[in-house]
Amino acid sequence: MNRPPVHDRRHRARPAWLRLSRFAGDRAGTSAVEFAIIALPLMVAITGTIETGRAFWTWSLIGHESENAVRRVIIADAVTPGAVESDIRTALARLTQSDLAIDVAITPASAGAPGTLNVDVVFSFRTALSFVWPTPIAITQSVQYPIVNSTAG
């Protein structure tokens, strides 16, 4: 004859924290808990490193391409603000054009001093994780070149 199991009243009367104490000696799953604690700071550090690399790459790209564009325009002897800006925008086509601000100023030659071509390029760098850093970071590069024997002015 089979009897139904008898429930122990003492077991039901114990508080919940005492019932959970049986897990205190169990070490299974501690690695998962430790990883859960470390995972978020680790991912933030890795993502921050990648985003810093992207920002420096963008800064370097803007400086390099701005200098090359100014050189090309000066060599072609077509130094106008529109030509400089157009050449820089073409060189930086892989960047989002709406986030790119280019200021070109030409100072004409005077009293034997050569004229100068000043170019300021500002790019609003947006991180890949905009929920962590929602405001864009302004990456600025300035280029200044002398204009010798040019018809610009």
JSON list of N, CA, C and O in Angstrom, two decimals, residues 41-74:
[
{"chain": "A", "resi": 41, "resn": "PRO", "atom": "N", "xyz": [32.35, 46.21, -16.62]},
{"chain": "A", "resi": 41, "resn": "PRO", "atom": "CA", "xyz": [33.54, 47.07, -16.71]},
{"chain": "A", "resi": 41, "resn": "PRO", "atom": "C", "xyz": [34.50, 46.64, -17.82]},
{"chain": "A", "resi": 41, "resn": "PRO", "atom": "O", "xyz": [35.14, 47.49, -18.45]},
{"chain": "A", "resi": 42, "resn": "LEU", "atom": "N", "xyz": [34.61, 45.34, -18.07]},
{"chain": "A", "resi": 42, "resn": "LEU", "atom": "CA", "xyz": [35.48, 44.86, -19.13]},
{"chain": "A", "resi": 42, "resn": "LEU", "atom": "C", "xyz": [34.98, 45.33, -20.50]},
{"chain": "A", "resi": 42, "resn": "LEU", "atom": "O", "xyz": [35.77, 45.81, -21.32]},
{"chain": "A", "resi": 43, "resn": "MET", "atom": "N", "xyz": [33.69, 45.23, -20.75]},
{"chain": "A", "resi": 43, "resn": "MET", "atom": "CA", "xyz": [33.13, 45.67, -22.03]},
{"chain": "A", "resi": 43, "resn": "MET", "atom": "C", "xyz": [33.25, 47.19, -22.20]},
{"chain": "A", "resi": 43, "resn": "MET", "atom": "O", "xyz": [33.52, 47.67, -23.31]},
{"chain": "A", "resi": 44, "resn": "VAL", "atom": "N", "xyz": [33.09, 47.93, -21.11]},
{"chain": "A", "resi": 44, "resn": "VAL", "atom": "CA", "xyz": [33.25, 49.39, -21.18]},
{"chain": "A", "resi": 44, "resn": "VAL", "atom": "C", "xyz": [34.70, 49.74, -21.52]},
{"chain": "A", "resi": 44, "resn": "VAL", "atom": "O", "xyz": [34.96, 50.62, -22.35]},
{"chain": "A", "resi": 45, "resn": "ALA", "atom": "N", "xyz": [35.65, 49.04, -20.92]},
{"chain": "A", "resi": 45, "resn": "ALA", "atom": "CA", "xyz": [37.07, 49.30, -21.21]},
{"chain": "A", "resi": 45, "resn": "ALA", "atom": "C", "xyz": [37.42, 48.96, -22.66]},
{"chain": "A", "resi": 45, "resn": "ALA", "atom": "O", "xyz": [38.12, 49.72, -23.34]},
{"chain": "A", "resi": 46, "resn": "ILE", "atom": "N", "xyz": [36.93, 47.84, -23.15]},
{"chain": "A", "resi": 46, "resn": "ILE", "atom": "CA", "xyz": [37.21, 47.43, -24.53]},
{"chain": "A", "resi": 46, "resn": "ILE", "atom": "C", "xyz": [36.58, 48.42, -25.52]},
{"chain": "A", "resi": 46, "resn": "ILE", "atom": "O", "xyz": [37.22, 48.87, -26.46]},
{"chain": "A", "resi": 47, "resn": "THR", "atom": "N", "xyz": [35.31, 48.77, -25.28]},
{"chain": "A", "resi": 47, "resn": "THR", "atom": "CA", "xyz": [34.63, 49.70, -26.17]},
{"chain": "A", "resi": 47, "resn": "THR", "atom": "C", "xyz": [35.28, 51.08, -26.13]},
{"chain": "A", "resi": 47, "resn": "THR", "atom": "O", "xyz": [35.43, 51.74, -27.16]},
{"chain": "A", "resi": 48, "resn": "GLY", "atom": "N", "xyz": [35.69, 51.51, -24.95]},
{"chain": "A", "resi": 48, "resn": "GLY", "atom": "CA", "xyz": [36.38, 52.80, -24.83]},
{"chain": "A", "resi": 48, "resn": "GLY", "atom": "C", "xyz": [37.68, 52.82, -25.59]},
{"chain": "A", "resi": 48, "resn": "GLY", "atom": "O", "xyz": [38.03, 53.83, -26.22]},
{"chain": "A", "resi": 49, "resn": "THR", "atom": "N", "xyz": [38.41, 51.72, -25.56]},
{"chain": "A", "resi": 49, "resn": "THR", "atom": "CA", "xyz": [39.67, 51.62, -26.30]},
{"chain": "A", "resi": 49, "resn": "THR", "atom": "C", "xyz": [39.41, 51.70, -27.81]},
{"chain": "A", "resi": 49, "resn": "THR", "atom": "O", "xyz": [40.12, 52.42, -28.53]},
{"chain": "A", "resi": 50, "resn": "ILE", "atom": "N", "xyz": [38.41, 51.01, -28.27]},
{"chain": "A", "resi": 50, "resn": "ILE", "atom": "CA", "xyz": [38.07, 51.03, -29.70]},
{"chain": "A", "resi": 50, "resn": "ILE", "atom": "C", "xyz": [37.62, 52.42, -30.13]},
{"chain": "A", "resi": 50, "resn": "ILE", "atom": "O", "xyz": [38.05, 52.94, -31.17]},
{"chain": "A", "resi": 51, "resn": "GLU", "atom": "N", "xyz": [36.77, 53.07, -29.33]},
{"chain": "A", "resi": 51, "resn": "GLU", "atom": "CA", "xyz": [36.29, 54.41, -29.67]},
{"chain": "A", "resi": 51, "resn": "GLU", "atom": "C", "xyz": [37.41, 55.44, -29.64]},
{"chain": "A", "resi": 51, "resn": "GLU", "atom": "O", "xyz": [37.45, 56.35, -30.47]},
{"chain": "A", "resi": 52, "resn": "THR", "atom": "N", "xyz": [38.35, 55.31, -28.71]},
{"chain": "A", "resi": 52, "resn": "THR", "atom": "CA", "xyz": [39.49, 56.21, -28.68]},
{"chain": "A", "resi": 52, "resn": "THR", "atom": "C", "xyz": [40.35, 56.03, -29.93]},
{"chain": "A", "resi": 52, "resn": "THR", "atom": "O", "xyz": [40.80, 57.01, -30.52]},
{"chain": "A", "resi": 53, "resn": "GLY", "atom": "N", "xyz": [40.53, 54.79, -30.36]},
{"chain": "A", "resi": 53, "resn": "GLY", "atom": "CA", "xyz": [41.26, 54.52, -31.59]},
{"chain": "A", "resi": 53, "resn": "GLY", "atom": "C", "xyz": [40.57, 55.12, -32.80]},
{"chain": "A", "resi": 53, "resn": "GLY", "atom": "O", "xyz": [41.22, 55.70, -33.68]},
{"chain": "A", "resi": 54, "resn": "ARG", "atom": "N", "xyz": [39.23, 55.00, -32.86]},
{"chain": "A", "resi": 54, "resn": "ARG", "atom": "CA", "xyz": [38.48, 55.60, -33.96]},
{"chain": "A", "resi": 54, "resn": "ARG", "atom": "C", "xyz": [38.61, 57.12, -33.97]},
{"chain": "A", "resi": 54, "resn": "ARG", "atom": "O", "xyz": [38.74, 57.74, -35.03]},
{"chain": "A", "resi": 55, "resn": "ALA", "atom": "N", "xyz": [38.57, 57.74, -32.79]},
{"chain": "A", "resi": 55, "resn": "ALA", "atom": "CA", "xyz": [38.68, 59.20, -32.71]},
{"chain": "A", "resi": 55, "resn": "ALA", "atom": "C", "xyz": [40.06, 59.66, -33.18]},
{"chain": "A", "resi": 55, "resn": "ALA", "atom": "O", "xyz": [40.18, 60.63, -33.94]},
{"chain": "A", "resi": 56, "resn": "PHE", "atom": "N", "xyz": [41.13, 58.97, -32.76]},
{"chain": "A", "resi": 56, "resn": "PHE", "atom": "CA", "xyz": [42.47, 59.34, -33.21]},
{"chain": "A", "resi": 56, "resn": "PHE", "atom": "C", "xyz": [42.65, 59.09, -34.70]},
{"chain": "A", "resi": 56, "resn": "PHE", "atom": "O", "xyz": [43.31, 59.85, -35.39]},
{"chain": "A", "resi": 57, "resn": "TRP", "atom": "N", "xyz": [42.06, 58.01, -35.22]},
{"chain": "A", "resi": 57, "resn": "TRP", "atom": "CA", "xyz": [42.13, 57.75, -36.66]},
{"chain": "A", "resi": 57, "resn": "TRP", "atom": "C", "xyz": [41.43, 58.87, -37.43]},
{"chain": "A", "resi": 57, "resn": "TRP", "atom": "O", "xyz": [41.95, 59.35, -38.44]},
{"chain": "A", "resi": 58, "resn": "THR", "atom": "N", "xyz": [40.26, 59.30, -36.94]},
{"chain": "A", "resi": 58, "resn": "THR", "atom": "CA", "xyz": [39.53, 60.37, -37.61]},
{"chain": "A", "resi": 58, "resn": "THR", "atom": "C", "xyz": [40.32, 61.67, -37.56]},
{"chain": "A", "resi": 58, "resn": "THR", "atom": "O", "xyz": [40.41, 62.40, -38.56]},
{"chain": "A", "resi": 59, "resn": "TRP", "atom": "N", "xyz": [40.91, 61.98, -36.41]},
{"chain": "A", "resi": 59, "resn": "TRP", "atom": "CA", "xyz": [41.73, 63.19, -36.26]},
{"chain": "A", "resi": 59, "resn": "TRP", "atom": "C", "xyz": [42.91, 63.17, -37.24]},
{"chain": "A", "resi": 59, "resn": "TRP", "atom": "O", "xyz": [43.20, 64.15, -37.91]},
{"chain": "A", "resi": 60, "resn": "SER", "atom": "N", "xyz": [43.58, 62.02, -37.33]},
{"chain": "A", "resi": 60, "resn": "SER", "atom": "CA", "xyz": [44.71, 61.88, -38.24]},
{"chain": "A", "resi": 60, "resn": "SER", "atom": "C", "xyz": [44.26, 61.98, -39.70]},
{"chain": "A", "resi": 60, "resn": "SER", "atom": "O", "xyz": [44.94, 62.63, -40.52]},
{"chain": "A", "resi": 61, "resn": "LEU", "atom": "N", "xyz": [43.15, 61.36, -40.03]},
{"chain": "A", "resi": 61, "resn": "LEU", "atom": "CA", "xyz": [42.62, 61.41, -41.40]},
{"chain": "A", "resi": 61, "resn": "LEU", "atom": "C", "xyz": [42.29, 62.84, -41.80]},
{"chain": "A", "resi": 61, "resn": "LEU", "atom": "O", "xyz": [42.65, 63.28, -42.90]},
{"chain": "A", "resi": 62, "resn": "ILE", "atom": "N", "xyz": [41.65, 63.57, -40.91]},
{"chain": "A", "resi": 62, "resn": "ILE", "atom": "CA", "xyz": [41.28, 64.96, -41.23]},
{"chain": "A", "resi": 62, "resn": "ILE", "atom": "C", "xyz": [42.53, 65.81, -41.46]},
{"chain": "A", "resi": 62, "resn": "ILE", "atom": "O", "xyz": [42.62, 66.58, -42.42]},
{"chain": "A", "resi": 63, "resn": "GLY", "atom": "N", "xyz": [43.52, 65.66, -40.59]},
{"chain": "A", "resi": 63, "resn": "GLY", "atom": "CA", "xyz": [44.75, 66.44, -40.74]},
{"chain": "A", "resi": 63, "resn": "GLY", "atom": "C", "xyz": [45.50, 66.10, -42.01]},
{"chain": "A", "resi": 63, "resn": "GLY", "atom": "O", "xyz": [45.92, 66.98, -42.77]},
{"chain": "A", "resi": 64, "resn": "HIS", "atom": "N", "xyz": [45.65, 64.82, -42.28]},
{"chain": "A", "resi": 64, "resn": "HIS", "atom": "CA", "xyz": [46.39, 64.37, -43.47]},
{"chain": "A", "resi": 64, "resn": "HIS", "atom": "C", "xyz": [45.68, 64.80, -44.75]},
{"chain": "A", "resi": 64, "resn": "HIS", "atom": "O", "xyz": [46.31, 65.35, -45.67]},
{"chain": "A", "resi": 65, "resn": "GLU", "atom": "N", "xyz": [44.39, 64.54, -44.83]},
{"chain": "A", "resi": 65, "resn": "GLU", "atom": "CA", "xyz": [43.66, 64.87, -46.07]},
{"chain": "A", "resi": 65, "resn": "GLU", "atom": "C", "xyz": [43.53, 66.37, -46.26]},
{"chain": "A", "resi": 65, "resn": "GLU", "atom": "O", "xyz": [43.52, 66.85, -47.40]},
{"chain": "A", "resi": 66, "resn": "SER", "atom": "N", "xyz": [43.43, 67.14, -45.17]},
{"chain": "A", "resi": 66, "resn": "SER", "atom": "CA", "xyz": [43.37, 68.60, -45.30]},
{"chain": "A", "resi": 66, "resn": "SER", "atom": "C", "xyz": [44.67, 69.14, -45.87]},
{"chain": "A", "resi": 66, "resn": "SER", "atom": "O", "xyz": [44.67, 70.00, -46.76]},
{"chain": "A", "resi": 67, "resn": "GLU", "atom": "N", "xyz": [45.79, 68.66, -45.33]},
{"chain": "A", "resi": 67, "resn": "GLU", "atom": "CA", "xyz": [47.09, 69.11, -45.84]},
{"chain": "A", "resi": 67, "resn": "GLU", "atom": "C", "xyz": [47.27, 68.74, -47.31]},
{"chain": "A", "resi": 67, "resn": "GLU", "atom": "O", "xyz": [47.74, 69.55, -48.12]},
{"chain": "A", "resi": 68, "resn": "ASN", "atom": "N", "xyz": [46.90, 67.52, -47.67]},
{"chain": "A", "resi": 68, "resn": "ASN", "atom": "CA", "xyz": [47.02, 67.10, -49.07]},
{"chain": "A", "resi": 68, "resn": "ASN", "atom": "C", "xyz": [46.13, 67.92, -50.00]},
{"chain": "A", "resi": 68, "resn": "ASN", "atom": "O", "xyz": [46.54, 68.28, -51.11]},
{"chain": "A", "resi": 69, "resn": "ALA", "atom": "N", "xyz": [44.91, 68.21, -49.56]},
{"chain": "A", "resi": 69, "resn": "ALA", "atom": "CA", "xyz": [43.99, 68.99, -50.39]},
{"chain": "A", "resi": 69, "resn": "ALA", "atom": "C", "xyz": [44.53, 70.40, -50.59]},
{"chain": "A", "resi": 69, "resn": "ALA", "atom": "O", "xyz": [44.50, 70.93, -51.71]},
{"chain": "A", "resi": 70, "resn": "VAL", "atom": "N", "xyz": [45.06, 71.02, -49.54]},
{"chain": "A", "resi": 70, "resn": "VAL", "atom": "CA", "xyz": [45.62, 72.36, -49.66]},
{"chain": "A", "resi": 70, "resn": "VAL", "atom": "C", "xyz": [46.82, 72.34, -50.59]},
{"chain": "A", "resi": 70, "resn": "VAL", "atom": "O", "xyz": [46.98, 73.22, -51.44]},
{"chain": "A", "resi": 71, "resn": "ARG", "atom": "N", "xyz": [47.67, 71.32, -50.47]},
{"chain": "A", "resi": 71, "resn": "ARG", "atom": "CA", "xyz": [48.83, 71.20, -51.37]},
{"chain": "A", "resi": 71, "resn": "ARG", "atom": "C", "xyz": [48.39, 71.08, -52.82]},
{"chain": "A", "resi": 71, "resn": "ARG", "atom": "O", "xyz": [48.95, 71.73, -53.70]},
{"chain": "A", "resi": 72, "resn": "ARG", "atom": "N", "xyz": [47.38, 70.23, -53.07]},
{"chain": "A", "resi": 72, "resn": "ARG", "atom": "CA", "xyz": [46.91, 70.05, -54.45]},
{"chain": "A", "resi": 72, "resn": "ARG", "atom": "C", "xyz": [46.37, 71.36, -55.03]},
{"chain": "A", "resi": 72, "resn": "ARG", "atom": "O", "xyz": [46.62, 71.69, -56.18]},
{"chain": "A", "resi": 73, "resn": "VAL", "atom": "N", "xyz": [45.63, 72.10, -54.23]},
{"chain": "A", "resi": 73, "resn": "VAL", "atom": "CA", "xyz": [45.05, 73.36, -54.71]},
{"chain": "A", "resi": 73, "resn": "VAL", "atom": "C", "xyz": [46.13, 74.39, -54.96]},
{"chain": "A", "resi": 73, "resn": "VAL", "atom": "O", "xyz": [46.10, 75.12, -55.96]},
{"chain": "A", "resi": 74, "resn": "ILE", "atom": "N", "xyz": [47.13, 74.47, -54.08]},
{"chain": "A", "resi": 74, "resn": "ILE", "atom": "CA", "xyz": [48.21, 75.44, -54.26]},
{"chain": "A", "resi": 74, "resn": "ILE", "atom": "C", "xyz": [49.04, 75.09, -55.49]},
{"chain": "A", "resi": 74, "resn": "ILE", "atom": "O", "xyz": [49.42, 75.96, -56.28]}
]
